[in-house]
PDB file of C-alpha atoms and ligand atoms in Angstrom:
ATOM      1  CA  UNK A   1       0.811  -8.776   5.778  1.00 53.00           C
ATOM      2  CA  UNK A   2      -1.843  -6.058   5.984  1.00 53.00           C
ATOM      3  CA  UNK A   3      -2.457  -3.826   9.752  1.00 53.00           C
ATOM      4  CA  UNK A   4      -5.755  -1.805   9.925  1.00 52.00           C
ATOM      5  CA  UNK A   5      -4.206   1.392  11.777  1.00 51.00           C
ATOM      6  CA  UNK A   6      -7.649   3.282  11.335  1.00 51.00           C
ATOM      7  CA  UNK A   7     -10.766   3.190   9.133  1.00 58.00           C
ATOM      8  CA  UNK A   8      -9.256   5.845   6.970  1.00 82.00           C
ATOM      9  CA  UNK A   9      -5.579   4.414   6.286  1.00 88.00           C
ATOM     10  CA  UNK A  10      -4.365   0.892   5.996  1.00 93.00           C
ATOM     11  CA  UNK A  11      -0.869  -0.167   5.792  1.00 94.00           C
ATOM     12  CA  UNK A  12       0.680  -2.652   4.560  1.00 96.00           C
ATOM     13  CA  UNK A  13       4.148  -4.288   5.070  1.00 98.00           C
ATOM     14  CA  UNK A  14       7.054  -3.646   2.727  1.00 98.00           C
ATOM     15  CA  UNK A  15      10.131  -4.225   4.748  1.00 98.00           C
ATOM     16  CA  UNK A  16      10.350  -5.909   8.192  1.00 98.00           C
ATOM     17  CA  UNK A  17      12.612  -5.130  11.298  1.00 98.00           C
ATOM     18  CA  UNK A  18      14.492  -7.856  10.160  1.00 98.00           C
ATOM     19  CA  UNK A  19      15.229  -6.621   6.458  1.00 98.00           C
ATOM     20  CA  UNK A  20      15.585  -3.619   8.171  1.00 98.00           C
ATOM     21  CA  UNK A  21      18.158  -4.667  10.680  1.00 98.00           C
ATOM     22  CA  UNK A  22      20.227  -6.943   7.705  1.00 98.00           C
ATOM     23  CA  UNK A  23      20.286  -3.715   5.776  1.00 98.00           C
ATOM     24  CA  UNK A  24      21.531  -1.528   8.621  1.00 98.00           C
ATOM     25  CA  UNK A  25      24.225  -3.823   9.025  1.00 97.00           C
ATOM     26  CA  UNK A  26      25.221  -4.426   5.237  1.00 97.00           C
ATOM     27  CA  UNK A  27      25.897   0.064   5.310  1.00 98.00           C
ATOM     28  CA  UNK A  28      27.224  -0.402   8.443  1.00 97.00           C
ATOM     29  CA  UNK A  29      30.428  -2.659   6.760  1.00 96.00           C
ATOM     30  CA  UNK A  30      30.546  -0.868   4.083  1.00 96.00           C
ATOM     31  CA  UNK A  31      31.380   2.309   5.457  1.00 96.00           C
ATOM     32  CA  UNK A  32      33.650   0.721   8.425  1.00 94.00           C
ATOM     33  CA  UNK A  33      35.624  -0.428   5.771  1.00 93.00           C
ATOM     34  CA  UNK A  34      35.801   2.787   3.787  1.00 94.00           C
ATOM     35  CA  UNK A  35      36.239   4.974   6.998  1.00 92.00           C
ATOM     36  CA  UNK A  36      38.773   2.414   9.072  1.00 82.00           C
ATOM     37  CA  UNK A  37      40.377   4.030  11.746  1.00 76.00           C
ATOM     38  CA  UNK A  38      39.506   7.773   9.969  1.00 82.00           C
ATOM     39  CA  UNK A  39      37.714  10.327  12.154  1.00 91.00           C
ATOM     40  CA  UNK A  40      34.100  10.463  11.319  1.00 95.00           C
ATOM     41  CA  UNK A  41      31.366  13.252  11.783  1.00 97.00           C
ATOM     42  CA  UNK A  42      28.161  11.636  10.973  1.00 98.00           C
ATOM     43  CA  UNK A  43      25.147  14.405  10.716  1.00 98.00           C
ATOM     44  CA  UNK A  44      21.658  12.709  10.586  1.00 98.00           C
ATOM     45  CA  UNK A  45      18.807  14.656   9.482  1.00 97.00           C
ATOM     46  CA  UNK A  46      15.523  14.689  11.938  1.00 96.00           C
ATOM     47  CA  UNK A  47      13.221  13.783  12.537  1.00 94.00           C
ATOM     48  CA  UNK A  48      13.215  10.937   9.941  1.00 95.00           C
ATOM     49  CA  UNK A  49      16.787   9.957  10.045  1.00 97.00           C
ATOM     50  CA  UNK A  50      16.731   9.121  14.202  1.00 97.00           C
ATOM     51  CA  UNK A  51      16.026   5.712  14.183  1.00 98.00           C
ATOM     52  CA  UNK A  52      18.563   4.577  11.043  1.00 98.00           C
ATOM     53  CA  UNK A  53      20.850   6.826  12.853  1.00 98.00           C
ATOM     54  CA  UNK A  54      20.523   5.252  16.005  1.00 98.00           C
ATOM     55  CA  UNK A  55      21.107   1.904  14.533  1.00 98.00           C
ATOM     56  CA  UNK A  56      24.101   2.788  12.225  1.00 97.00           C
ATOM     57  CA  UNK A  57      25.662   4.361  14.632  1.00 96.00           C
ATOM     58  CA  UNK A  58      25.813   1.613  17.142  1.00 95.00           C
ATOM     59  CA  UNK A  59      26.273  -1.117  14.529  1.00 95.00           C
ATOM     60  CA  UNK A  60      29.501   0.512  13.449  1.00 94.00           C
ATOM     61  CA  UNK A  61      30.845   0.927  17.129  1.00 90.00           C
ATOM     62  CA  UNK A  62      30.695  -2.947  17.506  1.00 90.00           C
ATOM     63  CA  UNK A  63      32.917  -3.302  13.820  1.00 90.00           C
ATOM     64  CA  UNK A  64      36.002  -4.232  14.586  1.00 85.00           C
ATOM     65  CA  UNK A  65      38.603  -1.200  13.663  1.00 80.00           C
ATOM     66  CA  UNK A  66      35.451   0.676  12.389  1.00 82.00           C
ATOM     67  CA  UNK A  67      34.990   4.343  12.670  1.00 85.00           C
ATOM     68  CA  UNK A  68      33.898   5.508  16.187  1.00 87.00           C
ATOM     69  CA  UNK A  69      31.852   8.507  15.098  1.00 93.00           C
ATOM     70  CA  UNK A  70      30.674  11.821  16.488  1.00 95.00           C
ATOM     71  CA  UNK A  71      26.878  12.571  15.914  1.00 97.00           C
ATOM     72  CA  UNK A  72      25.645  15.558  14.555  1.00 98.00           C
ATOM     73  CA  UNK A  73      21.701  16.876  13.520  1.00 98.00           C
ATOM     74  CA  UNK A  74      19.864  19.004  11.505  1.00 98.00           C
ATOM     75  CA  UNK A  75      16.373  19.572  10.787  1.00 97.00           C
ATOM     76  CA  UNK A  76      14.720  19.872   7.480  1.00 93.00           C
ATOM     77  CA  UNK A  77      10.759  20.558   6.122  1.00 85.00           C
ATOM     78  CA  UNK A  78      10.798  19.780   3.012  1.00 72.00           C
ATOM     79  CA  UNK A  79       7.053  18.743   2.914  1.00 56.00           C
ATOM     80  CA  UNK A  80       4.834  20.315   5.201  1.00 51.00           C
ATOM     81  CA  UNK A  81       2.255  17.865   6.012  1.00 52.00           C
ATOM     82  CA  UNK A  82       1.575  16.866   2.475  1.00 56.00           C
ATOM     83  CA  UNK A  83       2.509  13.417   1.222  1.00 56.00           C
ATOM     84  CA  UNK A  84       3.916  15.349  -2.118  1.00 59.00           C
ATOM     85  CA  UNK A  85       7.674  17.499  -2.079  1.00 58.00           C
ATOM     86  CA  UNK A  86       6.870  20.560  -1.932  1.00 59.00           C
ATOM     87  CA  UNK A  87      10.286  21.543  -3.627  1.00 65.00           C
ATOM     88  CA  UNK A  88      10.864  24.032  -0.831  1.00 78.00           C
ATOM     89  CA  UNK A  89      13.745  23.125   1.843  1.00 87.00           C
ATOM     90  CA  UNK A  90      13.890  25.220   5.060  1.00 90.00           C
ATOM     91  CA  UNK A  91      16.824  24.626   6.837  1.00 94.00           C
ATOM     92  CA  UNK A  92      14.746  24.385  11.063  1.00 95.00           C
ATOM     93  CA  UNK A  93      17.975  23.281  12.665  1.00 97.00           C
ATOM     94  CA  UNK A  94      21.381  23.196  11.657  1.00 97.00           C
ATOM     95  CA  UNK A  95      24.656  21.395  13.130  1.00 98.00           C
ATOM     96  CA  UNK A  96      26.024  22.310  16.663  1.00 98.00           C
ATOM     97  CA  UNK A  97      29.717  21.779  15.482  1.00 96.00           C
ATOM     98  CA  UNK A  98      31.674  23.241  12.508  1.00 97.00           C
ATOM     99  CA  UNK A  99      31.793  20.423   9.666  1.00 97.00           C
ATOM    100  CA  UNK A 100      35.108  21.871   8.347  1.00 97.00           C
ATOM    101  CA  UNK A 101      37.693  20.030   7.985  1.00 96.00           C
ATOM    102  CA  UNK A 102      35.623  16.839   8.665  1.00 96.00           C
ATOM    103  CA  UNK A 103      35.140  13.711   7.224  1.00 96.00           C
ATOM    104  CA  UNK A 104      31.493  14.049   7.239  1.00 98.00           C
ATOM    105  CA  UNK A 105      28.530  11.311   6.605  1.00 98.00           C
ATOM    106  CA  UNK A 106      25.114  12.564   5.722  1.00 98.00           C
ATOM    107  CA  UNK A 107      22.630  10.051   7.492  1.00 98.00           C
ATOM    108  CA  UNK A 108      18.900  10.345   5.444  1.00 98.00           C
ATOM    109  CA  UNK A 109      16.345   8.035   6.226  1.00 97.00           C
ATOM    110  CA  UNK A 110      14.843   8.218   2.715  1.00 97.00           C
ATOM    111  CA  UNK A 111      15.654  10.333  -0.916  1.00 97.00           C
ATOM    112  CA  UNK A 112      12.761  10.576  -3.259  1.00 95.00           C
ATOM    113  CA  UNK A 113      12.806  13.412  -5.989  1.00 94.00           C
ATOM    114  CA  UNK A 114      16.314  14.085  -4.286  1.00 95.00           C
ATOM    115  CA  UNK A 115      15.626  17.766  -3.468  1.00 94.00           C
ATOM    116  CA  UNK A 116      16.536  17.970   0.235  1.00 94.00           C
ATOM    117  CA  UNK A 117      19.833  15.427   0.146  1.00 96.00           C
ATOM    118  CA  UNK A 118      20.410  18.190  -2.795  1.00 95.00           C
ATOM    119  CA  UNK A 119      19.831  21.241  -0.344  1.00 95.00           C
ATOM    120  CA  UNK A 120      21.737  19.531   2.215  1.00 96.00           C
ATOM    121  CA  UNK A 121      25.083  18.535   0.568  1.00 97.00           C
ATOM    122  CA  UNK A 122      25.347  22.137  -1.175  1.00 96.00           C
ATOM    123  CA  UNK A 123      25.140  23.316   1.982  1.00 96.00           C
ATOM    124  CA  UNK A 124      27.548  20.921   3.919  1.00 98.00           C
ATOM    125  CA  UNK A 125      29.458  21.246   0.885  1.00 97.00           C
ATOM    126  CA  UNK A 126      30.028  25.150   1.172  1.00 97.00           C
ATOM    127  CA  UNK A 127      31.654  24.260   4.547  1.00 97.00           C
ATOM    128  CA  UNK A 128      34.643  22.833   3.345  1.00 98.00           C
ATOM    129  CA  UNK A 129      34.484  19.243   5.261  1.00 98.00           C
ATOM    130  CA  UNK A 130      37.572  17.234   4.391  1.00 97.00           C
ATOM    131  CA  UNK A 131      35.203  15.029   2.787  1.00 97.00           C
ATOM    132  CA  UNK A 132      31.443  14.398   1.966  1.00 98.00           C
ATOM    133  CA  UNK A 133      29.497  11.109   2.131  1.00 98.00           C
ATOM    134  CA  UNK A 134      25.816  10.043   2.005  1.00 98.00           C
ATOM    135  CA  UNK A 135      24.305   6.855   3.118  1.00 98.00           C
ATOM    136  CA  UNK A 136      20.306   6.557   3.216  1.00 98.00           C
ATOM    137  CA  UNK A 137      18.842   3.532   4.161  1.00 98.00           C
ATOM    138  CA  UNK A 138      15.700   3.698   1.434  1.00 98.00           C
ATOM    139  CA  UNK A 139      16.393   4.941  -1.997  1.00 98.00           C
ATOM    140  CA  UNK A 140      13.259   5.951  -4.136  1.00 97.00           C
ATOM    141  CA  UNK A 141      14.851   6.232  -7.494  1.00 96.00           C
ATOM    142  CA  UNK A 142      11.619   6.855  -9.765  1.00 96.00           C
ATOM    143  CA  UNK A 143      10.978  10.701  -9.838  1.00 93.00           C
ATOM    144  CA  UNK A 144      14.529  12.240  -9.307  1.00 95.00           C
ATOM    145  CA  UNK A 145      14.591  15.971  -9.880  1.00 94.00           C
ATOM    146  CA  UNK A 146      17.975  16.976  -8.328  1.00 94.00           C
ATOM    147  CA  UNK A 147      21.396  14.862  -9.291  1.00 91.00           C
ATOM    148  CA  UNK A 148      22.335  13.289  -6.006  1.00 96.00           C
ATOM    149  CA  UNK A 149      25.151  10.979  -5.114  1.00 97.00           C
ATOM    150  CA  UNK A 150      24.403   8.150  -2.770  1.00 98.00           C
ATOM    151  CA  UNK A 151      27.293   6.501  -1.604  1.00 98.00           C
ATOM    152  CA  UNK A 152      25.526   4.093   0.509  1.00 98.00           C
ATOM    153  CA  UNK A 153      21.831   2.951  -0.208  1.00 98.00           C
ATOM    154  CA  UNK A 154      20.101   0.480   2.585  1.00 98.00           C
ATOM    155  CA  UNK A 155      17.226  -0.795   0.203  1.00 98.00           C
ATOM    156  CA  UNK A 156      15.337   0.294  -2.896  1.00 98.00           C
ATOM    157  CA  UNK A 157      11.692   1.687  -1.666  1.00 97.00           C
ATOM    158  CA  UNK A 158       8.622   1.011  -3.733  1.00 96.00           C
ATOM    159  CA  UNK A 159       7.025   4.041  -5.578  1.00 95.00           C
ATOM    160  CA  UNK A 160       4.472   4.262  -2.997  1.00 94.00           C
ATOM    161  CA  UNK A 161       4.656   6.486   0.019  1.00 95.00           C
ATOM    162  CA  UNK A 162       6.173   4.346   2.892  1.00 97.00           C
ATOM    163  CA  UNK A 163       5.845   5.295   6.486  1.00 97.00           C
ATOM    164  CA  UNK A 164       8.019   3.858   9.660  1.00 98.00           C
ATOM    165  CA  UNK A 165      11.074   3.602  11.203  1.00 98.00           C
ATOM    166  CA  UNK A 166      11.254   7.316  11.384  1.00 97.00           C
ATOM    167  CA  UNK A 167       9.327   8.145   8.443  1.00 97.00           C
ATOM    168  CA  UNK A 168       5.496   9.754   8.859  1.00 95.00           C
ATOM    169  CA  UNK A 169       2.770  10.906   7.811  1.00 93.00           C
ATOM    170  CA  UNK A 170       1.742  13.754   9.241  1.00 90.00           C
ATOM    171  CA  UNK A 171       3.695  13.145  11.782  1.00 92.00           C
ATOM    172  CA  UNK A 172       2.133   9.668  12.163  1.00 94.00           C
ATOM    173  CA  UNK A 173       3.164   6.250  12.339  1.00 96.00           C
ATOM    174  CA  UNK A 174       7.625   6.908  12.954  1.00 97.00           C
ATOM    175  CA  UNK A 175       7.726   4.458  15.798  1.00 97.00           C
ATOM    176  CA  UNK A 176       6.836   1.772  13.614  1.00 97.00           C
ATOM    177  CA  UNK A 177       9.387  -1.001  13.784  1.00 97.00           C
ATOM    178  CA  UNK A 178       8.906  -1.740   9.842  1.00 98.00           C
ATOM    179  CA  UNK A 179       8.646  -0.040   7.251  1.00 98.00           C
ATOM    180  CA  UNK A 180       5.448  -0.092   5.247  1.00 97.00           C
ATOM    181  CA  UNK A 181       3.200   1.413   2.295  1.00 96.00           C
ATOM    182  CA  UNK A 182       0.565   3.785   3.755  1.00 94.00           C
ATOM    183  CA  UNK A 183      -2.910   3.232   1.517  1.00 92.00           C
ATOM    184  CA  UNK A 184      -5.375   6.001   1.654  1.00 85.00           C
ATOM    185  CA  UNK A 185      -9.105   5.334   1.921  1.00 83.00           C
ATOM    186  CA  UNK A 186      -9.345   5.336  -1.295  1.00 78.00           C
ATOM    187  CA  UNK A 187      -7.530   2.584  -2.070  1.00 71.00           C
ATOM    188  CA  UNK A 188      -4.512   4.397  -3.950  1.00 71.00           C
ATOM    189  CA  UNK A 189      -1.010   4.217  -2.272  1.00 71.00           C
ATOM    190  CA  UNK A 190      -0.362   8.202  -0.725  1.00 70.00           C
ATOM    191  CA  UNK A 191       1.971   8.879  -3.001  1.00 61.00           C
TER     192      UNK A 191
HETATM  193  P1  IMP B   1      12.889  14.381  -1.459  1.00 81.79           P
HETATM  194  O1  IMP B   1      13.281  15.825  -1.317  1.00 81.79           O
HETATM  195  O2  IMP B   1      11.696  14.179  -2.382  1.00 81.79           O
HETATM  196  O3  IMP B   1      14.037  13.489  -1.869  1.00 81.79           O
HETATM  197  O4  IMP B   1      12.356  13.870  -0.062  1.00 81.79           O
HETATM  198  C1  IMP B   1      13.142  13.798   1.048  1.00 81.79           C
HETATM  199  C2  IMP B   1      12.336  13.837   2.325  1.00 81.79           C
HETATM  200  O5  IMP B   1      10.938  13.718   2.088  1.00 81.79           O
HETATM  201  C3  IMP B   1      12.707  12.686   3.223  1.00 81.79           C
HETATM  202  O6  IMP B   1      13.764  13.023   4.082  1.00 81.79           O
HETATM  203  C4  IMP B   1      11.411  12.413   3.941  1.00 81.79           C
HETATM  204  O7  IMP B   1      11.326  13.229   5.089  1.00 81.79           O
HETATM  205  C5  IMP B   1      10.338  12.818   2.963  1.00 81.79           C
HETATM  206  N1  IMP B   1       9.841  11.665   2.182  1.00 81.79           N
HETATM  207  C6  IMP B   1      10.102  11.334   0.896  1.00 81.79           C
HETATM  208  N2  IMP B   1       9.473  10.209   0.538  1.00 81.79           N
HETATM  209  C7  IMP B   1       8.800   9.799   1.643  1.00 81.79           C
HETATM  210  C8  IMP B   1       7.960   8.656   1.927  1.00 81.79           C
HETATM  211  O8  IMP B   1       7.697   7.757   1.103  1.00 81.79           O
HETATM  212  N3  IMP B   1       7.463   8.596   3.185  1.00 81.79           N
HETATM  213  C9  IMP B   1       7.722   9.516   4.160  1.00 81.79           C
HETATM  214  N4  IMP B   1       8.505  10.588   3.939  1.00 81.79           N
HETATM  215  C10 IMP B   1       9.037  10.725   2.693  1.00 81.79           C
END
């Protein structure tokens, strides 16, 4: 399915609210099974994270015996306005609570040269949580620069630059209920 959002962009469907939803739900077990009854801090990362976040969150709360967990944010740039990783991570908001001691879940909406889920679990990492976890709902796997460890992966992205459910472009097209390649003018995928 292709939606003309302007002259200048097009996108184009890669995952629907209902892949979306199935996949939600598939992390969702899998970590009420891992986490059972266990206390469970998640920290989601804005703005891209909010709307997996929301809907992890509330899937797991209807699991039987499933983790009932606390919610956490932080804020990360990692890209300016630029469709491209600038390699830089500035932390622009950190948690509210301590993580140590936790059993803490990173919640990313998407990992791509893995830089920033990088930053972000040295960091939680230097806190001492009783534990460390990190479930993203799209994994790009194609130009990894950092080693990171993804304990729970929603769906496997395109190598394109996707926008939607959370994720812009300059700071475009996150209330999207799908997910969905974003193709420049030019006919190339903003990658
Ligand atoms: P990484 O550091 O390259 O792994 O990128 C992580 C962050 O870059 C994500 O949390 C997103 O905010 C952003 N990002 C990476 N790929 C995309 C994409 O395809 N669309 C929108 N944002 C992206």
């Amino acid at each position: 399915m292709q939606t003309r959002e302007s002259s200048a962009e097009r996108i184009e469907v890669v995952f629907t609210a209902e892949a979306i939803a199935a996949a939600i739900d598939r992390m969702a077990r899998a970590i009420a099974a891992d986490y059972a009854e266990a206390d469970l801090r998640i920290v989601a990362i804005l703005k891209g994270a909010m709307f997996v976040v929301s809907d992890l969150s509330r899937a797991l709360a209807t699991l039987p015996g499933g983790p009932r967990p606390t919610l956490d944010f932080m804020a990360v740039s990692s890209y300016g306005n630029d469709t491209r990783s600038s390699g830089e991570v500035r932390l622009l908001k950190d948690t509210s609570e301590s993580v140590e001691g936790c059993n803490v879940l990173i919640v990313e909406d998407i990992v791509d040269n893995g830089l920033t889920l990088h930053y972000l679990q040295g960091l939680l990492r230097s806190r001492a949580p009783k534990s460390l976890k990190t479930a993203v709902l799209l994994d790009k796997p194609y130009r990894r620069l950092a080693d990171v460890r993804l304990d729970y992966v929603g769906l496997v992205a395109p190598d394109a630059f996707v926008v939607g459910y959370g994720l812009d472009y300059q700071e475009r097209y996150r209330t999207l209920p799908f997910v969905a390649n974003l193709i420049l003018p030019s006919g190339e995928s903003a990658r």
